[in-house]
Short mmCIF file of C-alpha atoms and ligand atoms in Angstrom, two decimals:
data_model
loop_
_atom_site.label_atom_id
_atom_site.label_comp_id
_atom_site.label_asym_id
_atom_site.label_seq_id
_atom_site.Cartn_x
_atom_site.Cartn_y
_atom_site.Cartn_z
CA UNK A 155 60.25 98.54 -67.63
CA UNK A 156 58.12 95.64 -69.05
CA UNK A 157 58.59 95.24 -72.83
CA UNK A 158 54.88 95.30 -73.17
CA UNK A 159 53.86 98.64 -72.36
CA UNK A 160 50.28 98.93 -73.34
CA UNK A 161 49.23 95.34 -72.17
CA UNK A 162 50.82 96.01 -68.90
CA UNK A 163 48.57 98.87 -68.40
CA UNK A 164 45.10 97.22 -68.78
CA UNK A 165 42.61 97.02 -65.84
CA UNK A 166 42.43 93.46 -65.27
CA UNK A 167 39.42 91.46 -66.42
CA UNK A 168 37.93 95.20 -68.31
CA UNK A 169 37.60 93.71 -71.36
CA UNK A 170 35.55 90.57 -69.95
CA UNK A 171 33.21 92.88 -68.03
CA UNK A 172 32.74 94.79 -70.98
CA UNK A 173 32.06 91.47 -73.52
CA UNK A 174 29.60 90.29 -70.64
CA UNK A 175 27.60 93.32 -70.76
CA UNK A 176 27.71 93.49 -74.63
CA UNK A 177 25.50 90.85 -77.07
CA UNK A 178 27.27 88.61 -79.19
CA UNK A 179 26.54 90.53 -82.66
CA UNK A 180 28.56 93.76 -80.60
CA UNK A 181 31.39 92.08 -79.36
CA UNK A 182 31.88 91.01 -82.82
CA UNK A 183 31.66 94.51 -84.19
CA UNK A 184 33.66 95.97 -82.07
CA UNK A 185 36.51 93.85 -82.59
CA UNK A 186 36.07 94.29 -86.54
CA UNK A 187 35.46 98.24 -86.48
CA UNK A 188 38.98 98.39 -84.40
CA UNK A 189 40.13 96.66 -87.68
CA UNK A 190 42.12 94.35 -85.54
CA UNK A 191 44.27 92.21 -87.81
CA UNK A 192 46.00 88.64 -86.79
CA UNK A 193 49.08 89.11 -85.44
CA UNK A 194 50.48 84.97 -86.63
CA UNK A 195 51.97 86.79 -89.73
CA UNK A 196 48.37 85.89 -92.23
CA UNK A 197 47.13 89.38 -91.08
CA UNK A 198 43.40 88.27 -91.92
CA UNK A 199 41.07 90.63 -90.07
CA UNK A 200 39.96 88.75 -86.48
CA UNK A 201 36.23 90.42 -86.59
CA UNK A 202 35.72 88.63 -89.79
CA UNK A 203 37.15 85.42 -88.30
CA UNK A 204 34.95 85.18 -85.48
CA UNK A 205 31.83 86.27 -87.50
CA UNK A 206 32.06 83.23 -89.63
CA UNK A 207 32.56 81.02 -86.62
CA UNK A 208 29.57 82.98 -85.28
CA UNK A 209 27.16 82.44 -87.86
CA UNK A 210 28.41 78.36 -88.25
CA UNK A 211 25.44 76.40 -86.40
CA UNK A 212 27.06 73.60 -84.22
CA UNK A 213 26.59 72.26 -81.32
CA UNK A 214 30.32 72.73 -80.09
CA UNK A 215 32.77 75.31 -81.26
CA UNK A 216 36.03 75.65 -80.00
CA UNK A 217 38.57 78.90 -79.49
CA UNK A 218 42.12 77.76 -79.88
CA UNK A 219 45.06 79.82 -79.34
CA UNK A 220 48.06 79.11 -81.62
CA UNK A 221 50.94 79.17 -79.52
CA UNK A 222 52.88 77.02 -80.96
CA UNK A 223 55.59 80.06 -81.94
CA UNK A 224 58.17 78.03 -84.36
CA UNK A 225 58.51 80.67 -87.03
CA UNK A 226 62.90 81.19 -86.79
CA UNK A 227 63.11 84.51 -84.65
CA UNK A 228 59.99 84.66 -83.19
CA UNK A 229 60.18 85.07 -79.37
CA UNK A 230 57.51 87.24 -78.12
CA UNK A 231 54.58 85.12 -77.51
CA UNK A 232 56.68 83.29 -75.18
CA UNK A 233 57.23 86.78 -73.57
CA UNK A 234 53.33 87.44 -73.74
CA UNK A 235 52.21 84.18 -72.25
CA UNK A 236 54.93 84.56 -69.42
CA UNK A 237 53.79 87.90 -68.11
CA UNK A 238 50.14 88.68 -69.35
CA UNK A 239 49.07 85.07 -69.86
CA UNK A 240 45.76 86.40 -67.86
CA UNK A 241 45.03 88.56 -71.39
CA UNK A 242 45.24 85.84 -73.38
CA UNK A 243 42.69 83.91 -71.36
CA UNK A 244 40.39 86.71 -71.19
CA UNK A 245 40.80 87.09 -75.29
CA UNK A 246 40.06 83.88 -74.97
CA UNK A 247 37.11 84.04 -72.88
CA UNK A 248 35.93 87.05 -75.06
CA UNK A 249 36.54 85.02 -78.20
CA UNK A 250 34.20 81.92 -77.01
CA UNK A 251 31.44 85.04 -76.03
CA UNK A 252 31.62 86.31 -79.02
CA UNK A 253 30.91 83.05 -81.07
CA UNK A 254 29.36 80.85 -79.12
CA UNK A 255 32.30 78.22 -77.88
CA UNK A 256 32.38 77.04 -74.53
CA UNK A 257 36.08 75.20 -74.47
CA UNK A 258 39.23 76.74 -75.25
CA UNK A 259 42.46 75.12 -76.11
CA UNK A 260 45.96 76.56 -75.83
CA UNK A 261 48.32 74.89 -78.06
CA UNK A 262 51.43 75.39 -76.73
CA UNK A 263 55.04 74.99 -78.20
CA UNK A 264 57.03 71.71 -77.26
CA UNK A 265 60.29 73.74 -75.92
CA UNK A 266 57.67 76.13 -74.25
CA UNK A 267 57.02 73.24 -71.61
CA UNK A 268 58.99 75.15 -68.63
CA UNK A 269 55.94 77.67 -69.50
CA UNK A 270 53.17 75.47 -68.29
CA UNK A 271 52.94 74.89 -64.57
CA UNK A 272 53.36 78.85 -64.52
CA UNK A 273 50.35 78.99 -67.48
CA UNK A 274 48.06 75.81 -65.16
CA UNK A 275 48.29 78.09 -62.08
CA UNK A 276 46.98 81.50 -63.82
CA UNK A 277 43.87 78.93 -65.17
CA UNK A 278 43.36 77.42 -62.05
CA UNK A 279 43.08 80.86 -60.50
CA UNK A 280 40.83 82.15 -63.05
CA UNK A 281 38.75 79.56 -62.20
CA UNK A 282 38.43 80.08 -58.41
CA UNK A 283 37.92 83.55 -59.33
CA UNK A 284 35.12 82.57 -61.37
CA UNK A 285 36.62 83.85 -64.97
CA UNK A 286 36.41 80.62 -66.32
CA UNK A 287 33.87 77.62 -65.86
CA UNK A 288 30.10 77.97 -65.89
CA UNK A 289 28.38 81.26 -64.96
CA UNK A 290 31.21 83.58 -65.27
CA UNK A 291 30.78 86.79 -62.99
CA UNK A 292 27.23 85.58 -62.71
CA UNK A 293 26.76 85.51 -66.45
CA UNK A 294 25.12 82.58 -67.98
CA UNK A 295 28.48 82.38 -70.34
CA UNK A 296 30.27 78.88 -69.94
CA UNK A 297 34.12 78.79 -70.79
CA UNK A 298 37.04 76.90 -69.69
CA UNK A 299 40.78 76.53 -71.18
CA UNK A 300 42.83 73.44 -71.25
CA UNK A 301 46.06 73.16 -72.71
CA UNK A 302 47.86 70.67 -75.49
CA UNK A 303 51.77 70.36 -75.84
CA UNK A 304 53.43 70.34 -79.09
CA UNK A 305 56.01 68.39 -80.07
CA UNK A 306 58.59 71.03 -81.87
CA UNK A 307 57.23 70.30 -85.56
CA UNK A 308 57.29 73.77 -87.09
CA UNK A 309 54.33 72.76 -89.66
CA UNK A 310 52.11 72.50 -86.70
CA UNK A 311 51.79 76.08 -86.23
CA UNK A 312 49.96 76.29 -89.48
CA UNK A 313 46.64 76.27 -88.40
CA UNK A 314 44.95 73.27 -90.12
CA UNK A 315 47.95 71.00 -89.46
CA UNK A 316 47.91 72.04 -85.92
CA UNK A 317 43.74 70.67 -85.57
CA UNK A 318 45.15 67.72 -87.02
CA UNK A 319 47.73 67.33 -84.13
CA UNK A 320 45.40 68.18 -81.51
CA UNK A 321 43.06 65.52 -83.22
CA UNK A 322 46.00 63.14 -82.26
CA UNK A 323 47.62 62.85 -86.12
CA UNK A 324 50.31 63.22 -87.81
CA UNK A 325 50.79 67.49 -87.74
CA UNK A 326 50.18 67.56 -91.99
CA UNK A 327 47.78 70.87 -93.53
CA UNK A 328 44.54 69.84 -94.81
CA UNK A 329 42.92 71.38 -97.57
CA UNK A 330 41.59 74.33 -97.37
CA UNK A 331 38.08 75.00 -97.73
CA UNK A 332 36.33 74.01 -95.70
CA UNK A 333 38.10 76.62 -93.29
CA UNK A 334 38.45 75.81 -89.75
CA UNK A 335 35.81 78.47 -88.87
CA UNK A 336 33.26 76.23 -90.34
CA UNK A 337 35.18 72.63 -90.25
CA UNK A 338 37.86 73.23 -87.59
CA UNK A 339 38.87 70.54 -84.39
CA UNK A 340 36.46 67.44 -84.27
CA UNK A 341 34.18 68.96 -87.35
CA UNK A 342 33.35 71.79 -85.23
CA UNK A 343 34.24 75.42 -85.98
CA UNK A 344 37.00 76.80 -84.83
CA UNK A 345 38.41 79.82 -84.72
CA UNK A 346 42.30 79.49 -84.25
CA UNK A 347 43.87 82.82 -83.07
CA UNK A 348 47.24 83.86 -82.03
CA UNK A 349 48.32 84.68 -78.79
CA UNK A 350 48.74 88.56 -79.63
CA UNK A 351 45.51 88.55 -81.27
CA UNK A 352 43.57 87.47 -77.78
CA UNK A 353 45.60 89.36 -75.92
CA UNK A 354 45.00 92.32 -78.27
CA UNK A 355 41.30 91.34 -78.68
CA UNK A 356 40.61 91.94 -74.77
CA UNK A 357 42.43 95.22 -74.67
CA UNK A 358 40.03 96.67 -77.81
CA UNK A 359 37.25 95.61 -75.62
CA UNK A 360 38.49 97.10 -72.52
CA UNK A 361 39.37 100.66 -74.08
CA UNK A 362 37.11 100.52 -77.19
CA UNK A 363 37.97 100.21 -81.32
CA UNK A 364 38.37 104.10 -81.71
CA UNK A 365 41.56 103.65 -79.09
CA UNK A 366 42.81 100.93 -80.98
CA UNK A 367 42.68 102.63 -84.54
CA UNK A 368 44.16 105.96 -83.50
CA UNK A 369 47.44 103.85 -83.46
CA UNK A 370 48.83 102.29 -87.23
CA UNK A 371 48.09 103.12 -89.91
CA UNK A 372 44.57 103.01 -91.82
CA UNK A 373 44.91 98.93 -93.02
CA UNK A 374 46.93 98.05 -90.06
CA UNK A 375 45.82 99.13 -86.79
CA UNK A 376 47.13 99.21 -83.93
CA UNK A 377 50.64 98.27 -82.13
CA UNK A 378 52.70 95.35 -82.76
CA UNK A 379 54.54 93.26 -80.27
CA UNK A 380 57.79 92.30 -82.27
CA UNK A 381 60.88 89.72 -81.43
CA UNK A 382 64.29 91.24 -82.41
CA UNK A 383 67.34 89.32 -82.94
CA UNK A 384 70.77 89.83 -85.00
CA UNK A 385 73.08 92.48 -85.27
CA UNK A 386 71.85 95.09 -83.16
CA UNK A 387 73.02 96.16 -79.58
CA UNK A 388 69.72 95.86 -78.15
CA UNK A 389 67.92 92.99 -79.45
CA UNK A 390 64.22 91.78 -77.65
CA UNK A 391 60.80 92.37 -77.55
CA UNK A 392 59.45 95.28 -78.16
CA UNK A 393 56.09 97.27 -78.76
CA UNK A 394 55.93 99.46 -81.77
CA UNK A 395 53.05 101.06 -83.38
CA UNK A 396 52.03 99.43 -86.98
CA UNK A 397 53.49 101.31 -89.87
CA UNK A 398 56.96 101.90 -88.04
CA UNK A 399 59.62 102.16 -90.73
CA UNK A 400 62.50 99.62 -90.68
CA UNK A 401 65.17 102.95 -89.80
CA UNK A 402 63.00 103.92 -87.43
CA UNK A 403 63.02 100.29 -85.68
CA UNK A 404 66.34 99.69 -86.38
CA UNK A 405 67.20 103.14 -84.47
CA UNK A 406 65.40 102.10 -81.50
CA UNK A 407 67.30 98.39 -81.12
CA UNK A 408 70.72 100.33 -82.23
CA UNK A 409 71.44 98.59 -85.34
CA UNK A 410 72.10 101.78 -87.79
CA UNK A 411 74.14 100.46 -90.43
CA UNK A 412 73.08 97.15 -90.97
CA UNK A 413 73.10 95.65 -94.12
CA UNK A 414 69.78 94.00 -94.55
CA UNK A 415 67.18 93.33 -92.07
CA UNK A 416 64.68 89.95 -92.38
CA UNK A 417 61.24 91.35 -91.70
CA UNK A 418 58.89 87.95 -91.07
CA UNK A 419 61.49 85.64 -90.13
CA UNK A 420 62.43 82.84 -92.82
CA UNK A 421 59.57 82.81 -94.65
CA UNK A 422 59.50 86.70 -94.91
CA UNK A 423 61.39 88.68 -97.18
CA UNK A 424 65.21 90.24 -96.77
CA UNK A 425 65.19 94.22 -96.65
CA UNK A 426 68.32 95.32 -97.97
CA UNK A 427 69.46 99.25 -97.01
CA UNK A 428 67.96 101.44 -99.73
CA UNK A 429 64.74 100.24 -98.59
CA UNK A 430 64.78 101.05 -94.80
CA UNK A 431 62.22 103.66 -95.83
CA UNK A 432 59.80 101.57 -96.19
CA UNK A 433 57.04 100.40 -93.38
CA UNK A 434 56.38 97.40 -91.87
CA UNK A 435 52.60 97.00 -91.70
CA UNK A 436 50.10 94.59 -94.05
CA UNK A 437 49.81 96.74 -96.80
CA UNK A 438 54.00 97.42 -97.14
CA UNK A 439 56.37 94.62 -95.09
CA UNK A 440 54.21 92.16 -93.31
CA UNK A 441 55.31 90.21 -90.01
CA UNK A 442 54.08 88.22 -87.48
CA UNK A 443 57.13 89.92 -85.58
CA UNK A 444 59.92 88.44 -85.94
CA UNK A 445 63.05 90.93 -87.11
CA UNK A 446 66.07 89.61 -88.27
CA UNK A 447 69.05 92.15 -88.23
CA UNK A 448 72.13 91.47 -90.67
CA UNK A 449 75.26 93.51 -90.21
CA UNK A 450 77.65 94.49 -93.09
CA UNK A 451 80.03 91.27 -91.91
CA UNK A 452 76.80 88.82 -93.35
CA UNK A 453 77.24 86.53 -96.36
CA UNK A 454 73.72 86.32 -97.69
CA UNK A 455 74.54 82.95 -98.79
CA UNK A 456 75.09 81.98 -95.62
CA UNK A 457 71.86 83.40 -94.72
CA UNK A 458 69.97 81.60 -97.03
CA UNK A 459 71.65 78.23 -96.33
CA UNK A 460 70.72 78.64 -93.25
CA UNK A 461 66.57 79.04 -93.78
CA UNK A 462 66.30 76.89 -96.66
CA UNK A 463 68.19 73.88 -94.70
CA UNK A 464 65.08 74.71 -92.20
CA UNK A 465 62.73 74.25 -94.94
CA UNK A 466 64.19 71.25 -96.26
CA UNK A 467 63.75 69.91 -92.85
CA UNK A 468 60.55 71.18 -91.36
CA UNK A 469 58.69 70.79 -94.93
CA UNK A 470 56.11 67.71 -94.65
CA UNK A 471 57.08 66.20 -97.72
CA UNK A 472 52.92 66.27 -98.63
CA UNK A 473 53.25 68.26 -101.94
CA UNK A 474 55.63 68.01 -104.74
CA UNK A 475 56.47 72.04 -104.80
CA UNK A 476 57.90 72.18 -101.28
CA UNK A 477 59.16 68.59 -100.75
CA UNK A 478 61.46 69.01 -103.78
CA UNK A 479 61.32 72.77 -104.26
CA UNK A 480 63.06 73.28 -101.12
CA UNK A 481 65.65 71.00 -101.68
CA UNK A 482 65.98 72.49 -105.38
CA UNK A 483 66.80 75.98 -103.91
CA UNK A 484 68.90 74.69 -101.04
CA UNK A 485 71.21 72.85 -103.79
CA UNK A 486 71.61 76.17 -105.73
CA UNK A 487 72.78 78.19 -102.95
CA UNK A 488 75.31 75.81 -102.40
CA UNK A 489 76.15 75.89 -106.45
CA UNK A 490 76.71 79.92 -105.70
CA UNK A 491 78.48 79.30 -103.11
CA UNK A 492 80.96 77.10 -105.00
CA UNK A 493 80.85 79.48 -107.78
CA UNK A 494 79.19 76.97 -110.21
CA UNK A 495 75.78 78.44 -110.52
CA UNK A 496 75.03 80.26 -113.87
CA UNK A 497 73.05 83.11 -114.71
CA UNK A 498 70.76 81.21 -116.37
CA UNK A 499 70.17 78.18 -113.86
CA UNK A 500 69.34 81.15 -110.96
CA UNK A 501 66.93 82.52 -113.32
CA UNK A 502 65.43 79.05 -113.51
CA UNK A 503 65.47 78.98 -109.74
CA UNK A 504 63.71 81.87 -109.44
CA UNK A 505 61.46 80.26 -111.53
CA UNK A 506 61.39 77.62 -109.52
CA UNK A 507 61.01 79.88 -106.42
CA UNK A 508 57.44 81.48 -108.07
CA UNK A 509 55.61 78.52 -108.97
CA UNK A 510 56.20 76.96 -105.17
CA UNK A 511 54.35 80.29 -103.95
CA UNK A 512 51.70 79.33 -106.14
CA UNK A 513 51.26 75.58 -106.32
CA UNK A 514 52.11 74.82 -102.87
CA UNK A 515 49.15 73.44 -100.66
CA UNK A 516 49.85 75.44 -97.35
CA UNK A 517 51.73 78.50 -96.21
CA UNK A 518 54.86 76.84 -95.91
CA UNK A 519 55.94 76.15 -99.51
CA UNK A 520 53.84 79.22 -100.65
CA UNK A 521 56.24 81.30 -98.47
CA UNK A 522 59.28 79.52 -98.15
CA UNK A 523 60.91 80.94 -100.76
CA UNK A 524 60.33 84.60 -100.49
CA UNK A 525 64.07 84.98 -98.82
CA UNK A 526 65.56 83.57 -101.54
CA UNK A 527 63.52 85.23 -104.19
CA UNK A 528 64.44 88.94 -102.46
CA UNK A 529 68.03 88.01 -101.79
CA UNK A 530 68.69 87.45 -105.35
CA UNK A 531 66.38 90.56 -106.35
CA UNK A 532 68.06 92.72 -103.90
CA UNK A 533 71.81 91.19 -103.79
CA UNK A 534 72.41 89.78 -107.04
CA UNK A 535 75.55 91.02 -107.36
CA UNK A 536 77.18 90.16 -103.77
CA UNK A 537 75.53 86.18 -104.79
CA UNK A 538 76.68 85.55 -107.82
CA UNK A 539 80.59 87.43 -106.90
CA UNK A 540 81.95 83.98 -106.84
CA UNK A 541 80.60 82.76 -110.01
CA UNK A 542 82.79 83.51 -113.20
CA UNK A 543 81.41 85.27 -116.22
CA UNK A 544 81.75 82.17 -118.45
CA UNK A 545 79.93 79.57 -115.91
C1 LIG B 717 54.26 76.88 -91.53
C2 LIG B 717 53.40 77.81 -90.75
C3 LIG B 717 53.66 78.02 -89.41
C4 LIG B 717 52.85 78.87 -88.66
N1 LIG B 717 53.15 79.08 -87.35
C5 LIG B 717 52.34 79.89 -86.62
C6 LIG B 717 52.61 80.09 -85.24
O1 LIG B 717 53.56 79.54 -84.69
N2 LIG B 717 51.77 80.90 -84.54
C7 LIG B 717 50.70 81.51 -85.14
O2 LIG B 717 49.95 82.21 -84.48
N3 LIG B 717 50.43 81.34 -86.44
C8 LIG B 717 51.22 80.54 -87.19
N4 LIG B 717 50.92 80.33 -88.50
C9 LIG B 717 49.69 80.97 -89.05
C10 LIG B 717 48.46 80.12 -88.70
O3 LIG B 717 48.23 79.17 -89.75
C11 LIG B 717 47.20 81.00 -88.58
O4 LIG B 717 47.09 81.81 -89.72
C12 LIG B 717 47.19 81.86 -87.33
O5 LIG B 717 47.39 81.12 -86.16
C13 LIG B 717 45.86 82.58 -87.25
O6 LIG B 717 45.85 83.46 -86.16
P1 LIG B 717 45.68 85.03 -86.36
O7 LIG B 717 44.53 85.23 -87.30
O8 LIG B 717 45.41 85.51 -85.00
O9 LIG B 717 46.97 85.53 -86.94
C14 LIG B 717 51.73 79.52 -89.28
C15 LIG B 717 51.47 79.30 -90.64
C16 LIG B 717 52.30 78.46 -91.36
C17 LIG B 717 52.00 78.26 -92.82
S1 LIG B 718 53.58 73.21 -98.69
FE1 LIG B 718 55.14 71.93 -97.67
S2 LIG B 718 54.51 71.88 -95.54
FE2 LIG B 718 52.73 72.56 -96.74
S3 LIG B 718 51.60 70.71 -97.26
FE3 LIG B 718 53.05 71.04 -98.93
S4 LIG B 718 54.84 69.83 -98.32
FE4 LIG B 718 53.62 70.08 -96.50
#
């Protein structure tokens, strides 16, 4: 059985047919009725996105589909584009409808290379079948797709430093306003998307916003594709609807008993047991989808070695808070792990920790230390076992 239940049932090419017999202003409010949130872990509603793009006046607007998939245990756009990538270029079809773009651009990760030849031969079909290029089914709407190659920076998946790489920079976030909606690739608005989103964009059009918001819960609509990894027996991608609890997920992948689960990858936040209650949707645990399971074995030091020393790394050294803040926290897990780190200096870290979420200029430093900040909320005492009481 395909991991991708729902998006394996859709009529092929509904959702275009629909958006071709719909005007731009409908498309539009369709998508935002369904209350279709993006699915590349911001969670800011896609109707509203593509309404500012809408209303921008330009000559050239572009649809770009984030794909660049770096966050640490995030697997299931790879898993989208390799068996519904036709979705994602109708979404993206739908998307240039809606405001007025006639090029798309597919930005896709560096190690997803092996995808491509498979991802050129679905475009090159959609063109002979006439779902892509000008007149489309007849229609007057003008579309086509191309695709850039990353190059394995994880910074370029945030969406302003990923313009600047398809502009041919350096892959560093720009400041933000002007938004890429209105200043995006070139100067031209842009709306960047995630794969999910598109793909989740054509299916509301195919089977309508009511289908779609029967699903969820009432701020997060709809199903979620999600990517899980760890200690569980069955780890991979799988469909849930929004609002799922973390037992109930972790029941499904058979990983009872774990000790903590990492909802969001390393930039989300570390769940420890007593609070498997709660749900993962916008308003409680937010994800892009990736699901980290820890088992009772797991030193959360370790853990958070392991994300900040992917911080430390993948950080682009443009602001102060992240370049050193980073390193900062990476240096006090190690000062746990020796034992050497006292009450007061993780207080000071935590410190630390809250300013970066605040002064940093992108989502990276702003979110880059919300694993350490809820591994020392929620397992203070396992952290700070090595330290003695007069350090
Ligand atoms: C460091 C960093 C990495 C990101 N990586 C991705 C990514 O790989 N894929 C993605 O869709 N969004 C990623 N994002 C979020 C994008 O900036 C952007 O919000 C998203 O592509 C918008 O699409 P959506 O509205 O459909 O979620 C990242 C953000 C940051 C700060
Ligand atoms: S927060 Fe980090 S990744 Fe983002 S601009 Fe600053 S240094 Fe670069």
């Amino acid at each position: 059985m395909s991991p991708l239940p729902t998006f394996s049932t859709m009529a092929p090419e509904a959702g275009l047919k629909k958006a071709l017999s719909l005007s731009r202003p409908d498309i539009i409010e369709e998508v935002k009725n369904s209350g279709l949130k993006g699915r590349g872990g911001a969670g800011f509603p896609t109707g509203m996105k593509w309404n500012f793009a809408a209303a921008a006046r330009a000559e050239e607007k572009f649809i770009i589909c984030n794909a660049d998939e770096g966050e640490p245990g995030t697997f299931k756009d790879r898993v989208i584009l390799q068996e519904h990538a036709d979705l994602v270029f109708e979404g993206m079809t739908i998307a240039g409808k809606a405001v007025g773009a006639t090029q798309g651009i597919l930005f896709l990760r560096g190690e997803y290379t092996y995808l491509r030849p498979h991802l050129e031969a679905v475009l090159a079909k959609r063109r002979e079948q006439k779902f892509l290029g000008k007149q489309i089914l007849g229609s007057d709407l003008e579309f086509d797709i191309r695709i850039f190659m990353g190059a394995g920076a994880y910074i370029c998946g945030e969406e302003t430093a990923l313009i600047e790489a398809l502009e041919g920079f350096r892959g560093e976030p720009r400041n933000r306003p002007p938004f890429p909606v209105n200043t995006g690739f070139l100067g031209r608005p842009s709306v960047v998307n995630n794969v999910e989103t598109l793909a989740s964009a054509a299916c509301i059009l195919q089977k309508g916003a009511d289908w779609w918001k029967a699903m969820g819960t009432e701020k997060s609509s709809g199903f979620k594709i999600f990517s899980i990894s760890g200690d569980c027996q069955k780890p991979g991608v799988y469909e849930f609807p929004m609002g799922i609890t973390v037992a109930q997920l972790l029941k499904e992948v058979a990983g009872e008993g774990a000790k903590a689960v990492q909802v969001g990858g390393a930039s989300g936040q570390c769940i420890p047991a007593s609070q498997f209650e709660r749900t993962i949707a916008f308003e409680d645990i937010p994800t892009g989808g990736s699901i980290i399971v820890f088992g009772q074995q797991r030193d959360m030091l370790d853990v958070l070695h392991n994300f900040l020393d992917f911080f430390v790394d993948e950080s682009c050294g443009q602001c102060t808070p992240c370049r050193r803040g980073n390193v900062k926290l990476l240096e006090g897990v190690e000062l746990l792990k020796e034992g050497q780190c006292s009450m007061a200096y993780l207080k000071e870290l935590c410190a630390l920790g809250e300013t970066m979420q605040i002064a940093s200029k992108c989502g990276l430093g702003q979110s880059s230390p919300s694993a350490f900040l809820s591994v020392v909320h929620n397992f203070r005492a396992e952290i700070m076992g090595r330290t003695p009481s007069h350090v």
